[in-house]
Amino acid sequence: QSKIAAAAGRVYAGSNDASVYALRAGDGTRLWTFRAGGPVQSPIVLAGPAVYLGSGDESVYALRASDGTRLWTTVLGGSATGIAVSSGTVIVGAGDDAVYALRGGDGRRIWDFTTGPGGATGVAVAAGVAYVGSGDGRLYALRVRDGRKLWEAPAGGAVESGVAVAAGQVYLGSNDNMVLAVRASDGTRAWLARTGAPVSSGLAVAGGIVYAGSNDGTVRALRARDGAQVWRFAVGGPVESQIAVAGGIAYAGSNDFSVYA
């Protein structure tokens, strides 16, 4: 269950073997490896010179992107499954039904927010607002600076995917076999696209396309404005990774122990 990020000629992958791998994007050559205290269950997030991730040992790690050196570790009340960074603040969704805000420089806790039962999962941030999906079947919009709830909206089934936001819309997947788009301003539904299986991957948005992986081993490219399918690609196992897009290539990890480009 790999978690993927790509930038500046590198691909960063987190794995259930409790490791983070930095690979050269052009050919997959391994550049460095970092060992966390448990399976890497959150997306990998790049912000400035640091890489942020959450682990099954209920910790968030900040690593130096150039060589994998650990900068800090913060222990939470549950395993971190969603993570995003905004203006030096790290927003984390965790399995103890909580959203945490940590200071990016040293990991100090700033605030926390409690969702309904089921665990806070995917997290995305835009314009000072954090959008958090939850296992309670809801999407929450929280103000980054203080954690105040702005709105919440139904998301169909439990949200097990990552969350993405672009051009005034928030995108997420659910275990109800669908990808959903809602308006970032108030949570009103814009469209939904049916899939053949639960959507557990982290979503990516680039060039007006939403990329989502599902548990039937399919990566789908959906048109961001209306959810129409542009293409689909079958891989060798369930896609539960964070999908990353860079340089015209989409990267996805599969439970067949492979990364696909």
Coordinates of C-alpha atoms in Angstrom, one line a residue:
Q1 CA 0.0 0.0 0.0
S2 CA 2.4 2.6 -1.2
K3 CA 1.9 6.4 -0.7
I4 CA 3.4 8.5 -3.5
A5 CA 4.6 12.0 -4.1
A6 CA 6.7 13.3 -7.0
A7 CA 8.6 16.6 -7.5
A8 CA 11.9 17.9 -8.8
G9 CA 12.9 14.7 -10.6
R10 CA 12.2 12.5 -7.6
V11 CA 9.4 10.1 -6.5
Y12 CA 8.9 9.5 -2.8
A13 CA 7.0 6.3 -1.8
G14 CA 5.9 5.2 1.6
S15 CA 5.2 1.5 2.2
N16 CA 3.7 -1.0 4.6
D17 CA 7.2 -2.2 5.4
A18 CA 7.5 1.0 7.5
S19 CA 9.9 2.6 5.0
V20 CA 10.0 5.7 2.9
Y21 CA 11.9 5.5 -0.4
A22 CA 13.2 8.3 -2.5
L23 CA 13.6 7.2 -6.2
R24 CA 14.9 9.0 -9.2
A25 CA 11.8 9.7 -11.4
G26 CA 13.5 8.9 -14.7
D27 CA 14.5 5.3 -14.0
G28 CA 13.5 4.4 -10.4
T29 CA 17.0 4.3 -9.0
R30 CA 16.8 4.4 -5.1
L31 CA 18.4 7.5 -3.7
W32 CA 17.7 7.1 0.0
T33 CA 15.5 5.1 2.5
F34 CA 14.1 6.1 5.8
R35 CA 12.7 3.7 8.4
A36 CA 9.6 4.8 10.3
G37 CA 8.1 3.2 13.4
G38 CA 5.2 1.6 11.6
P39 CA 3.5 1.2 8.2
V40 CA 3.4 4.5 6.3
Q41 CA -0.4 5.1 6.1
S42 CA -0.6 8.8 5.1
P43 CA 0.2 10.4 1.8
I44 CA 3.7 11.8 1.4
V45 CA 3.7 15.6 1.3
L46 CA 6.5 17.8 0.1
A47 CA 6.7 21.4 1.4
G48 CA 9.9 23.4 0.8
P49 CA 12.9 21.3 1.8
A50 CA 10.9 18.8 3.9
V51 CA 8.9 15.6 3.4
Y52 CA 6.0 15.0 5.8
L53 CA 4.3 11.7 6.5
G54 CA 2.2 9.8 9.0
S55 CA 2.9 6.3 10.3
G56 CA 1.1 3.4 12.0
D57 CA 3.0 4.1 15.2
E58 CA 0.7 7.1 15.7
S59 CA 3.4 9.5 14.7
V60 CA 4.0 12.2 12.2
Y61 CA 7.6 12.5 10.7
A62 CA 9.3 15.5 9.0
L63 CA 12.3 14.4 6.9
R64 CA 14.8 16.4 4.9
A65 CA 13.9 15.8 1.3
S66 CA 17.5 15.8 0.0
D67 CA 18.8 12.9 2.1
G68 CA 16.0 11.6 4.3
T69 CA 17.4 12.9 7.6
R70 CA 14.7 13.1 10.3
L71 CA 13.9 16.6 11.4
W72 CA 11.2 15.9 14.0
T73 CA 8.6 13.4 15.2
T74 CA 5.3 14.2 16.9
V75 CA 3.2 11.5 18.5
L76 CA -0.6 11.8 18.1
G77 CA -3.6 9.9 19.6
G78 CA -4.1 7.7 16.6
S79 CA -2.5 6.6 13.4
A80 CA -2.1 9.4 10.9
T81 CA -3.9 8.6 7.6
G82 CA -4.3 12.0 6.0
I83 CA -1.9 14.9 5.8
A84 CA -1.5 18.3 4.1
V85 CA 0.7 21.4 4.6
S86 CA -0.4 25.1 4.4
S87 CA 1.8 28.1 5.1
G88 CA 4.0 26.2 7.6
T89 CA 1.1 24.4 9.3
V90 CA 0.8 20.6 9.0
I91 CA -2.8 19.4 9.1
V92 CA -3.2 15.7 10.0
G93 CA -6.3 13.4 10.0
A94 CA -5.9 10.5 12.4
G95 CA -7.7 7.3 13.3
D96 CA -8.7 8.5 16.7
D97 CA -11.4 10.7 15.0
A98 CA -9.3 13.8 15.4
V99 CA -7.7 16.4 13.1
Y100 CA -4.5 17.9 14.3
A101 CA -2.7 21.1 13.3
L102 CA 1.1 21.0 13.9
R103 CA 3.8 23.6 13.4
G104 CA 5.8 22.7 10.4
G105 CA 9.2 23.8 11.8
D106 CA 9.1 21.7 15.0
G107 CA 5.9 19.6 15.1
R108 CA 4.4 21.4 18.1
R109 CA 0.6 20.9 18.3
I110 CA -1.4 24.1 17.6
W111 CA -5.1 22.8 17.8
D112 CA -7.2 19.7 17.3
F113 CA -10.8 19.0 16.1
T114 CA -12.9 16.0 16.7
T115 CA -15.0 14.4 13.8
G116 CA -17.7 11.8 14.0
P117 CA -16.6 8.1 14.6
G118 CA -14.8 6.3 11.8
G119 CA -11.5 8.2 11.8
A120 CA -10.4 11.3 9.9
T121 CA -8.9 10.2 6.6
G122 CA -8.0 12.4 3.6
V123 CA -6.9 16.0 4.0
A124 CA -6.4 18.8 1.5
V125 CA -5.8 22.5 2.1
A126 CA -6.6 25.6 -0.1
A127 CA -7.0 29.3 0.7
G128 CA -6.6 28.8 4.5
V129 CA -9.2 26.1 4.7
A130 CA -8.6 22.4 5.4
Y131 CA -11.0 19.9 3.9
V132 CA -11.1 16.6 5.8
G133 CA -12.9 13.4 4.9
S134 CA -14.1 11.0 7.6
G135 CA -15.2 7.5 8.1
D136 CA -18.5 8.9 9.4
G137 CA -19.4 9.7 5.8
R138 CA -18.9 13.4 6.1
L139 CA -16.6 16.1 4.6
Y140 CA -15.5 18.8 7.0
A141 CA -14.2 22.3 6.1
L142 CA -12.0 23.7 8.9
R143 CA -10.2 27.1 9.1
V144 CA -6.5 26.4 9.2
R145 CA -5.5 29.1 11.6
D146 CA -7.7 28.0 14.5
G147 CA -9.6 24.8 13.6
R148 CA -13.0 26.4 13.5
K149 CA -15.6 24.4 11.5
L150 CA -16.9 26.3 8.5
W151 CA -19.3 23.6 7.2
E152 CA -19.8 19.9 6.9
A153 CA -21.4 17.9 4.1
P154 CA -22.5 14.3 3.3
A155 CA -20.0 12.3 1.3
G156 CA -22.1 9.2 0.5
G157 CA -20.3 6.3 2.3
A158 CA -17.3 6.4 4.5
V159 CA -14.4 8.4 3.1
E160 CA -11.4 6.2 2.8
S161 CA -9.6 8.1 0.0
G162 CA -7.4 11.1 0.0
V163 CA -9.0 14.5 -0.7
A164 CA -8.0 17.0 -3.4
V165 CA -9.0 20.6 -4.0
A166 CA -8.6 22.7 -7.1
A167 CA -10.4 25.5 -8.9
G168 CA -13.1 25.9 -6.2
Q169 CA -14.0 22.3 -6.0
V170 CA -13.1 19.5 -3.5
Y171 CA -12.8 15.9 -4.8
L172 CA -12.9 12.7 -2.7
G173 CA -13.8 9.0 -3.0
S174 CA -15.8 6.8 -0.8
N175 CA -16.4 3.1 0.0
D176 CA -19.8 3.6 -1.7
N177 CA -18.0 3.1 -5.1
M178 CA -17.9 6.7 -6.2
V179 CA -15.8 9.8 -6.7
L180 CA -17.5 13.0 -5.5
A181 CA -17.0 16.7 -6.3
V182 CA -18.4 19.4 -4.0
R183 CA -18.1 23.2 -4.1
A184 CA -15.3 24.4 -1.7
S185 CA -17.4 27.4 -0.6
D186 CA -20.2 25.5 1.0
G187 CA -20.0 21.7 0.4
T188 CA -22.8 21.7 -2.2
R189 CA -22.5 18.6 -4.6
A190 CA -21.2 19.4 -8.1
W191 CA -21.1 15.9 -9.5
L192 CA -20.5 12.2 -8.7
A193 CA -18.9 9.5 -10.8
R194 CA -19.6 5.8 -10.2
T195 CA -16.7 3.4 -10.0
G196 CA -16.6 -0.4 -9.9
A197 CA -15.2 -0.6 -6.4
P198 CA -14.5 1.5 -3.3
V199 CA -12.1 4.3 -3.8
S200 CA -9.3 4.2 -1.3
S201 CA -6.5 6.0 -3.1
G202 CA -5.4 9.6 -2.6
L203 CA -6.7 11.7 -5.5
A204 CA -4.7 14.0 -7.7
V205 CA -5.9 16.9 -9.8
A206 CA -3.8 18.3 -12.7
G207 CA -4.6 20.0 -16.0
G208 CA -8.4 19.8 -15.4
I209 CA -8.3 16.0 -14.7
V210 CA -9.0 14.1 -11.5
Y211 CA -7.0 10.9 -11.0
A212 CA -8.4 8.2 -8.7
G213 CA -7.5 4.6 -8.0
S214 CA -10.0 2.0 -6.8
N215 CA -9.9 -1.4 -5.1
D216 CA -10.6 -3.3 -8.3
G217 CA -7.1 -2.4 -9.5
T218 CA -8.2 0.5 -11.8
V219 CA -6.8 4.0 -12.2
R220 CA -9.3 6.5 -13.6
A221 CA -8.9 9.9 -15.2
L222 CA -12.1 12.0 -14.8
R223 CA -12.8 15.4 -16.2
A224 CA -12.7 17.8 -13.3
R225 CA -15.6 20.0 -14.4
D226 CA -18.2 17.2 -14.7
G227 CA -16.7 13.8 -13.8
A228 CA -16.8 12.3 -17.3
Q229 CA -14.3 9.5 -17.7
V230 CA -11.4 10.4 -20.0
W231 CA -9.5 7.0 -19.6
R232 CA -8.9 4.1 -17.3
F233 CA -6.0 1.8 -16.8
A234 CA -5.8 -1.6 -15.0
V235 CA -2.9 -2.4 -12.7
G236 CA -2.0 -5.6 -10.9
G237 CA -3.8 -5.0 -7.6
P238 CA -6.0 -2.7 -5.6
V239 CA -4.8 1.0 -5.8
E240 CA -4.7 2.5 -2.3
S241 CA -1.8 4.8 -2.9
Q242 CA -1.7 8.6 -3.1
I243 CA -1.6 9.2 -6.9
A244 CA 0.9 11.8 -7.9
V245 CA 1.2 13.7 -11.2
A246 CA 4.4 15.5 -12.4
G247 CA 5.8 16.2 -15.9
G248 CA 2.8 14.7 -17.7
I249 CA 3.1 11.4 -15.9
A250 CA 0.8 9.9 -13.2
Y251 CA 2.4 7.7 -10.6
A252 CA 0.4 5.1 -8.6
G253 CA 1.3 2.3 -6.2
S254 CA -0.6 -1.0 -6.2
N255 CA -0.9 -3.9 -3.7
D256 CA 0.9 -6.0 -6.2
F257 CA 4.1 -4.5 -4.7
S258 CA 4.6 -2.2 -7.7
V259 CA 4.7 1.4 -8.6
Y260 CA 3.2 2.3 -12.0
A261 CA 4.0 5.3 -14.2

